[in-house]
PDB file of C-alpha atoms in Angstrom:
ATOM      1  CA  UNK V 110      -4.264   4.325  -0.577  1.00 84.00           C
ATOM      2  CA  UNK V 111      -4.960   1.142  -2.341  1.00 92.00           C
ATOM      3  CA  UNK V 112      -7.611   2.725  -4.564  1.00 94.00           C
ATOM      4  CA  UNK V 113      -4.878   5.592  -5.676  1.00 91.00           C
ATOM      5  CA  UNK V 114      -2.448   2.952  -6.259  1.00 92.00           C
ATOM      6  CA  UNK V 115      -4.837   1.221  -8.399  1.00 94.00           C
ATOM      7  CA  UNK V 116      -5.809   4.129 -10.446  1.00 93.00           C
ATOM      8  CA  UNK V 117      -1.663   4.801 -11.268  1.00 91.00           C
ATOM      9  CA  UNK V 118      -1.739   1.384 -12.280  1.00 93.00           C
ATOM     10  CA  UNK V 119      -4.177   1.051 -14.765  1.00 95.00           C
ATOM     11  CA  UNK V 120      -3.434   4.933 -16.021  1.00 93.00           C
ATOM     12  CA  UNK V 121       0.315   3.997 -16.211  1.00 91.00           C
ATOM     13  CA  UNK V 122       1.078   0.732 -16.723  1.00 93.00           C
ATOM     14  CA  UNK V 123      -2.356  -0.324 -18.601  1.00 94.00           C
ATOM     15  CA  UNK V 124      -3.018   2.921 -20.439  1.00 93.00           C
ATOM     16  CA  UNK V 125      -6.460   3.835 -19.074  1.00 94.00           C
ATOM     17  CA  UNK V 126      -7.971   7.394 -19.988  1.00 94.00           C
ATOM     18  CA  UNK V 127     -10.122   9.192 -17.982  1.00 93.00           C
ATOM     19  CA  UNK V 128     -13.738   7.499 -19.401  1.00 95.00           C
ATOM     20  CA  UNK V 129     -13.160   4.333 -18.365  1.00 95.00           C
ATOM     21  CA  UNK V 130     -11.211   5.062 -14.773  1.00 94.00           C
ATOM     22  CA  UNK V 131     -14.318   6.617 -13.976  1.00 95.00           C
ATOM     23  CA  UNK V 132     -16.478   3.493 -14.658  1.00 95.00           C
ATOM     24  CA  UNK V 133     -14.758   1.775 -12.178  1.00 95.00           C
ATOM     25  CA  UNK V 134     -14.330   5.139  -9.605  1.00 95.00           C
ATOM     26  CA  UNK V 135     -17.605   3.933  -7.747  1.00 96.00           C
ATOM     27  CA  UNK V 136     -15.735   0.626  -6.443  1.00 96.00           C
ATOM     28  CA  UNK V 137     -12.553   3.068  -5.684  1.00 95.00           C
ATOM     29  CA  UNK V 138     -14.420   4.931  -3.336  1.00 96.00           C
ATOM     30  CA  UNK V 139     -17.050   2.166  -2.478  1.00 96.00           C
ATOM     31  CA  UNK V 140     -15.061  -0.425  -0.919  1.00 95.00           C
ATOM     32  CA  UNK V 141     -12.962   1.157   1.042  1.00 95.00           C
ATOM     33  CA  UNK V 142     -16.152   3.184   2.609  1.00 96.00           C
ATOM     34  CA  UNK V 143     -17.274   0.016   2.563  1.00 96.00           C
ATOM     35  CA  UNK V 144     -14.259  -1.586   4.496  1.00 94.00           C
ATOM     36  CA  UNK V 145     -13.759   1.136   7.212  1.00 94.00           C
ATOM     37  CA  UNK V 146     -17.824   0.904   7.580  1.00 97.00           C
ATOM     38  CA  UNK V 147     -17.841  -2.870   8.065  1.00 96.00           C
ATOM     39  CA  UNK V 148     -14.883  -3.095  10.310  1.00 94.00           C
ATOM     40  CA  UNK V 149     -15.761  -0.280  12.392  1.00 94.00           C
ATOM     41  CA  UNK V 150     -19.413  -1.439  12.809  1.00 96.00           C
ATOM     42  CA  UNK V 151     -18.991  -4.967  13.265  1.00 94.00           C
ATOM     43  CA  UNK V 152     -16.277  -3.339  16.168  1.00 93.00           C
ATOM     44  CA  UNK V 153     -18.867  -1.781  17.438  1.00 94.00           C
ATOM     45  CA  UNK V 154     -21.466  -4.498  18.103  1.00 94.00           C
ATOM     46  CA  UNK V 155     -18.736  -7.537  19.291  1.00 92.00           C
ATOM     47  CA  UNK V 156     -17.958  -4.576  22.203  1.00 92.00           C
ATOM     48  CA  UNK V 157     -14.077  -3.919  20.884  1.00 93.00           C
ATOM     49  CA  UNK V 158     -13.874  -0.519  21.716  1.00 93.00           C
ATOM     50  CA  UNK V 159     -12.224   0.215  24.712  1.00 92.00           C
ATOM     51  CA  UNK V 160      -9.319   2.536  26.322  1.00 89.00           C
ATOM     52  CA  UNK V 161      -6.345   1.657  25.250  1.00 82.00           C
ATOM     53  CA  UNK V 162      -3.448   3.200  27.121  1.00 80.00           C
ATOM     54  CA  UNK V 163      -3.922   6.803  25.759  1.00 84.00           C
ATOM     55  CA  UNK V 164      -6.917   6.579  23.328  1.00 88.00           C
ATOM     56  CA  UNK V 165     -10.038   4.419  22.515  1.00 89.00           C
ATOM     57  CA  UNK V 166      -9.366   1.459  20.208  1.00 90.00           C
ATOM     58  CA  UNK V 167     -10.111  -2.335  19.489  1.00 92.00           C
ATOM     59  CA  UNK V 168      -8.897  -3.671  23.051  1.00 91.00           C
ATOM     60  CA  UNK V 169      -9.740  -6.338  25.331  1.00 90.00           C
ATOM     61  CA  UNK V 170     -11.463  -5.140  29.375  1.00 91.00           C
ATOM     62  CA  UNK V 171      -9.795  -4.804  31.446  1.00 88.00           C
ATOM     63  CA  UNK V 172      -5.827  -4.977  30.229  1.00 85.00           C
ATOM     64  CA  UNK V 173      -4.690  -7.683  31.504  1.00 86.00           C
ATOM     65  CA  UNK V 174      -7.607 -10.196  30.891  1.00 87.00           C
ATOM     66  CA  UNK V 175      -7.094 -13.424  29.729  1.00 86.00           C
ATOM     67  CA  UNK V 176      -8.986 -14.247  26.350  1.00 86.00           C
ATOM     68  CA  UNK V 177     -10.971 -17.257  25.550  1.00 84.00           C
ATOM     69  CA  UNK V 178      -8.830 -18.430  22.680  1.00 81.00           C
ATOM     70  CA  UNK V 179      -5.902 -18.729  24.993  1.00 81.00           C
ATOM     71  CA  UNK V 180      -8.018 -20.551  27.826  1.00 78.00           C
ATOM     72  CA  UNK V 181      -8.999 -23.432  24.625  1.00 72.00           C
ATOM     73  CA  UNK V 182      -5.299 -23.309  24.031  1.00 68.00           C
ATOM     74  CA  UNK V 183      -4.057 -24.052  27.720  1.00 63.00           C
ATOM     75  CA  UNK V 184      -7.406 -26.124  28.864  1.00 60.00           C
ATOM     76  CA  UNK V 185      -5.288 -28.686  30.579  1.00 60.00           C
ATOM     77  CA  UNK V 186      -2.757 -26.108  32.589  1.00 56.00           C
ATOM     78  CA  UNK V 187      -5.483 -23.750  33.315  1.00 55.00           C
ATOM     79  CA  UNK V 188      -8.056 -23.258  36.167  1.00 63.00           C
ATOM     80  CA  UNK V 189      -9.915 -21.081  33.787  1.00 59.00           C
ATOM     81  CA  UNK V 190     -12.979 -22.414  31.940  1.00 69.00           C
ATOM     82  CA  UNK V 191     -14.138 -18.692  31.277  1.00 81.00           C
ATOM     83  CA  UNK V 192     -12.597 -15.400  30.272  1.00 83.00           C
ATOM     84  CA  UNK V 193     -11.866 -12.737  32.501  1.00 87.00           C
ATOM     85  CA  UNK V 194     -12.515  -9.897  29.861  1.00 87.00           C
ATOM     86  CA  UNK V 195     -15.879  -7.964  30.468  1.00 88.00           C
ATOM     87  CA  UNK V 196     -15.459  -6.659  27.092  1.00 90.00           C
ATOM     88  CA  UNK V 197     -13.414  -7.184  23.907  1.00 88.00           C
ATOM     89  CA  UNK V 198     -12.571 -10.788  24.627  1.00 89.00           C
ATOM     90  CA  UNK V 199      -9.813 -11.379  21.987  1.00 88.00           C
ATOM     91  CA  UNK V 200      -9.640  -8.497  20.559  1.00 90.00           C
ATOM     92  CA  UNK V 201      -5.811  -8.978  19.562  1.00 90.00           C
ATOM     93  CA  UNK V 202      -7.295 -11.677  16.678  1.00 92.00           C
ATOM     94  CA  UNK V 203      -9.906  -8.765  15.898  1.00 93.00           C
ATOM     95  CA  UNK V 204      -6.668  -5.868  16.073  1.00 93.00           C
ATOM     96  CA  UNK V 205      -4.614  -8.210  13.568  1.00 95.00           C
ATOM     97  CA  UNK V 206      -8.072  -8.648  11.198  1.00 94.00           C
ATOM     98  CA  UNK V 207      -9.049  -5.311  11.131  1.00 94.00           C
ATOM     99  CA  UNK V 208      -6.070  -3.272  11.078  1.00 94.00           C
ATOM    100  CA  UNK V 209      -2.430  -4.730  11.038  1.00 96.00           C
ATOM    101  CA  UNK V 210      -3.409  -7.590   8.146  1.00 96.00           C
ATOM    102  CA  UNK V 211      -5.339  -4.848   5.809  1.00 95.00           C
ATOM    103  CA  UNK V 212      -2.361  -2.220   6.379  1.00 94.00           C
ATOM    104  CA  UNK V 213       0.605  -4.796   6.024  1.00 95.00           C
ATOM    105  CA  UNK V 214      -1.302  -6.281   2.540  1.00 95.00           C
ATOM    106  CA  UNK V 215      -2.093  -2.007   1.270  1.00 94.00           C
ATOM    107  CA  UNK V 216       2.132  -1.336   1.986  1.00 93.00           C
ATOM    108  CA  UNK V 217       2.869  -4.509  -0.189  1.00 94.00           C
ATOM    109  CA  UNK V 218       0.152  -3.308  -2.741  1.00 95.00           C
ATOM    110  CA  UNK V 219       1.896  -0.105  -2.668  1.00 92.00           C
ATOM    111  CA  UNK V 220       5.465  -1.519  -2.959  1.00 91.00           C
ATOM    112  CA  UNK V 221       4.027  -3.668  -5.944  1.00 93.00           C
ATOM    113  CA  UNK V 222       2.480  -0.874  -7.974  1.00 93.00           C
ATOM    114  CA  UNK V 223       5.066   1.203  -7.786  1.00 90.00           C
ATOM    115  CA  UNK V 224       8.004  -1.313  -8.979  1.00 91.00           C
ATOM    116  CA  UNK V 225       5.795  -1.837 -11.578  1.00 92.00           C
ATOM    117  CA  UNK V 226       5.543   1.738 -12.269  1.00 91.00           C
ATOM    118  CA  UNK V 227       9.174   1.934 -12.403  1.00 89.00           C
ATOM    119  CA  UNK V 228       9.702  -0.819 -15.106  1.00 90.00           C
ATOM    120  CA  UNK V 229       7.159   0.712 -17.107  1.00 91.00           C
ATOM    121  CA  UNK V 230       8.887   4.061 -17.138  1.00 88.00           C
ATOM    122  CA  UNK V 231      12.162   2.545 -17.659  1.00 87.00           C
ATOM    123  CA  UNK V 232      11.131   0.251 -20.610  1.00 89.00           C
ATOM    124  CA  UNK V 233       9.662   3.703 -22.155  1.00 87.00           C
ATOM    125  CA  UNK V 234      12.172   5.512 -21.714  1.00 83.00           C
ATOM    126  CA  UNK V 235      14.815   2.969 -22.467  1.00 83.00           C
ATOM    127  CA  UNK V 236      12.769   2.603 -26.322  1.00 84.00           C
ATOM    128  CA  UNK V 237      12.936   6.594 -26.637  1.00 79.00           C
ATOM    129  CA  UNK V 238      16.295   6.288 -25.583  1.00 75.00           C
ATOM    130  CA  UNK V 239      17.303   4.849 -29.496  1.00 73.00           C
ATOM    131  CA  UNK V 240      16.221   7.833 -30.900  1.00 72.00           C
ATOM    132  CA  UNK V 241      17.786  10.558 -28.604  1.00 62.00           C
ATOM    133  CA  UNK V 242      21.678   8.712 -28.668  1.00 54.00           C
ATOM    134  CA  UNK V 243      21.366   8.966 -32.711  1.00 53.00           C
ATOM    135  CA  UNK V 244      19.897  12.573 -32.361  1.00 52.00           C
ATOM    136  CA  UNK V 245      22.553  14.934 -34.327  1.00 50.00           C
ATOM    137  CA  UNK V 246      21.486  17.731 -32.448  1.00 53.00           C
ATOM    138  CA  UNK V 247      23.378  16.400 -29.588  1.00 53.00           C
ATOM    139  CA  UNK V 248      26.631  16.121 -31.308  1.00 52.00           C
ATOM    140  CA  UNK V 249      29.122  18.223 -33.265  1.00 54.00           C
ATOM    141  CA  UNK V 250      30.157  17.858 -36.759  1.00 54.00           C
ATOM    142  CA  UNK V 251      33.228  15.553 -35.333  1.00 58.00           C
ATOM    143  CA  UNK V 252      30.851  13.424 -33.650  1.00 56.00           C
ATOM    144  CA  UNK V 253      31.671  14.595 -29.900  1.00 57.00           C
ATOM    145  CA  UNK V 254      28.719  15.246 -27.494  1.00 56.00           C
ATOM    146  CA  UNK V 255      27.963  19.021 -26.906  1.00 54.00           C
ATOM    147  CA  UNK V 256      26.887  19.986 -23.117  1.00 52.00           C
ATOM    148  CA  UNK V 257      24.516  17.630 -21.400  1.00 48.00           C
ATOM    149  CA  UNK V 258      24.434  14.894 -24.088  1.00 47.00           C
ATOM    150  CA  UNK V 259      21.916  11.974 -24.079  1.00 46.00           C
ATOM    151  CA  UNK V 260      24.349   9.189 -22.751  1.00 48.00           C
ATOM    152  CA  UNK V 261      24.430  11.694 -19.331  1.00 47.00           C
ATOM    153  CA  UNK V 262      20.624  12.138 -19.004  1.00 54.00           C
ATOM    154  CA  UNK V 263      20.374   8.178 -19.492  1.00 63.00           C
ATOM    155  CA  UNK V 264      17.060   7.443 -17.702  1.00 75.00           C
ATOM    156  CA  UNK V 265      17.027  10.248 -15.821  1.00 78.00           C
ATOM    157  CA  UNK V 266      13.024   9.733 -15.897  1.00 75.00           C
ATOM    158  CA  UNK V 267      13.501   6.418 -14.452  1.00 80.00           C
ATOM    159  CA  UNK V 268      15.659   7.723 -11.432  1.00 81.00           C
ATOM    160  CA  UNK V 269      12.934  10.400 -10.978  1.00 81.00           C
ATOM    161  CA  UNK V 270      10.378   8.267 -10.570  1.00 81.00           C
ATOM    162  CA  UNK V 271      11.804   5.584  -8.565  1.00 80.00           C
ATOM    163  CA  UNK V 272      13.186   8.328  -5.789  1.00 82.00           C
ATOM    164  CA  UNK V 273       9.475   9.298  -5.624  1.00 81.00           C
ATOM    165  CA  UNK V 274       8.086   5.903  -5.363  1.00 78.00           C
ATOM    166  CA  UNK V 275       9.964   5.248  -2.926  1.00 80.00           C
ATOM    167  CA  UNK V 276       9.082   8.497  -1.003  1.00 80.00           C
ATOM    168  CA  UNK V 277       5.443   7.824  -1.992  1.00 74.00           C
ATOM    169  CA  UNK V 278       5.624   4.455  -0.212  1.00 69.00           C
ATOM    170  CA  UNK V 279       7.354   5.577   2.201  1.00 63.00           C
TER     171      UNK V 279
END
């Protein structure tokens, strides 16, 4: 998603053509191939993977273990000097690091770019805006507006694309 979001913004907003997105494409599909790789191996070898209520996923064994960083947090009201968990000892730190933190930071990405999007089709249209009030073709030889005039399509790109941003990040 981030990579996509990325590419909109240096298309849009920066004016990129096709030539030089694709000098960069190789890092839009290499780190996050890279990412998913990393995380999932690096899963894999700490022992993460475990059931977790109804599938497989970055958990501690068994459920209700007690993880080292919270025995180092309580070592003077604890009996415990070692964890309980056979595997996945804290695996909530490795849930939050992997997943929730990379997800929450791509939605605010996402938020971002598109905003940004936004301003840069309103300022556009906004400038072309000048020339389509004065346009004669929109108004009689009194000077009244005839049919859909330009004052009632004001921004009406705008509106478009901030009702599919927000669907987009939605």
């Amino acid at each position: 998603m981030v990579s996509l979001q990325i590419q909109y913004l240096l298309v849009i907003k920066y004016g990129w053509n096709e030539k030089k997105v694709k000098g960069i494409e190789i890092f839009l599909h290499g780190i996050p191939i890279a990412n998913g790789l990393g995380t999932a191996i690096a899963a894999l070898v700490l022992k993460m993977y475990n059931p977790a209520d109804w599938d497989c996923w970055i958990h501690s064994y068994p459920h209700d273990c007690t993880p080292t960083y919270v025995i180092r947090r309580e070592e003077d009201s604890s009996d415990m000097v070692v964890t309980n968990c056979t595997r996945g000892d804290s695996a909530e730190i490795f849930q939050w690091a992997f997943f929730f933190v990379p997800l929450w930071a791509a939605i605010a990405f996402c938020v971002f770019v598109m905003m940004s999007i936004v301003r840069v089709v309103e300022t556009t249209e906004k400038r072309t805006m000048r020339y389509v009030v004065n346009n004669p073709i929109d108004r009689d030889s009194e000077g009244q507006e005839q049919g859909r005039g330009a004052r009632h399509q004001h921004l009406v790109m705008t509106e478009q694309v901030k009702r599919r941003g927000i669907l987009y990040a939605c």
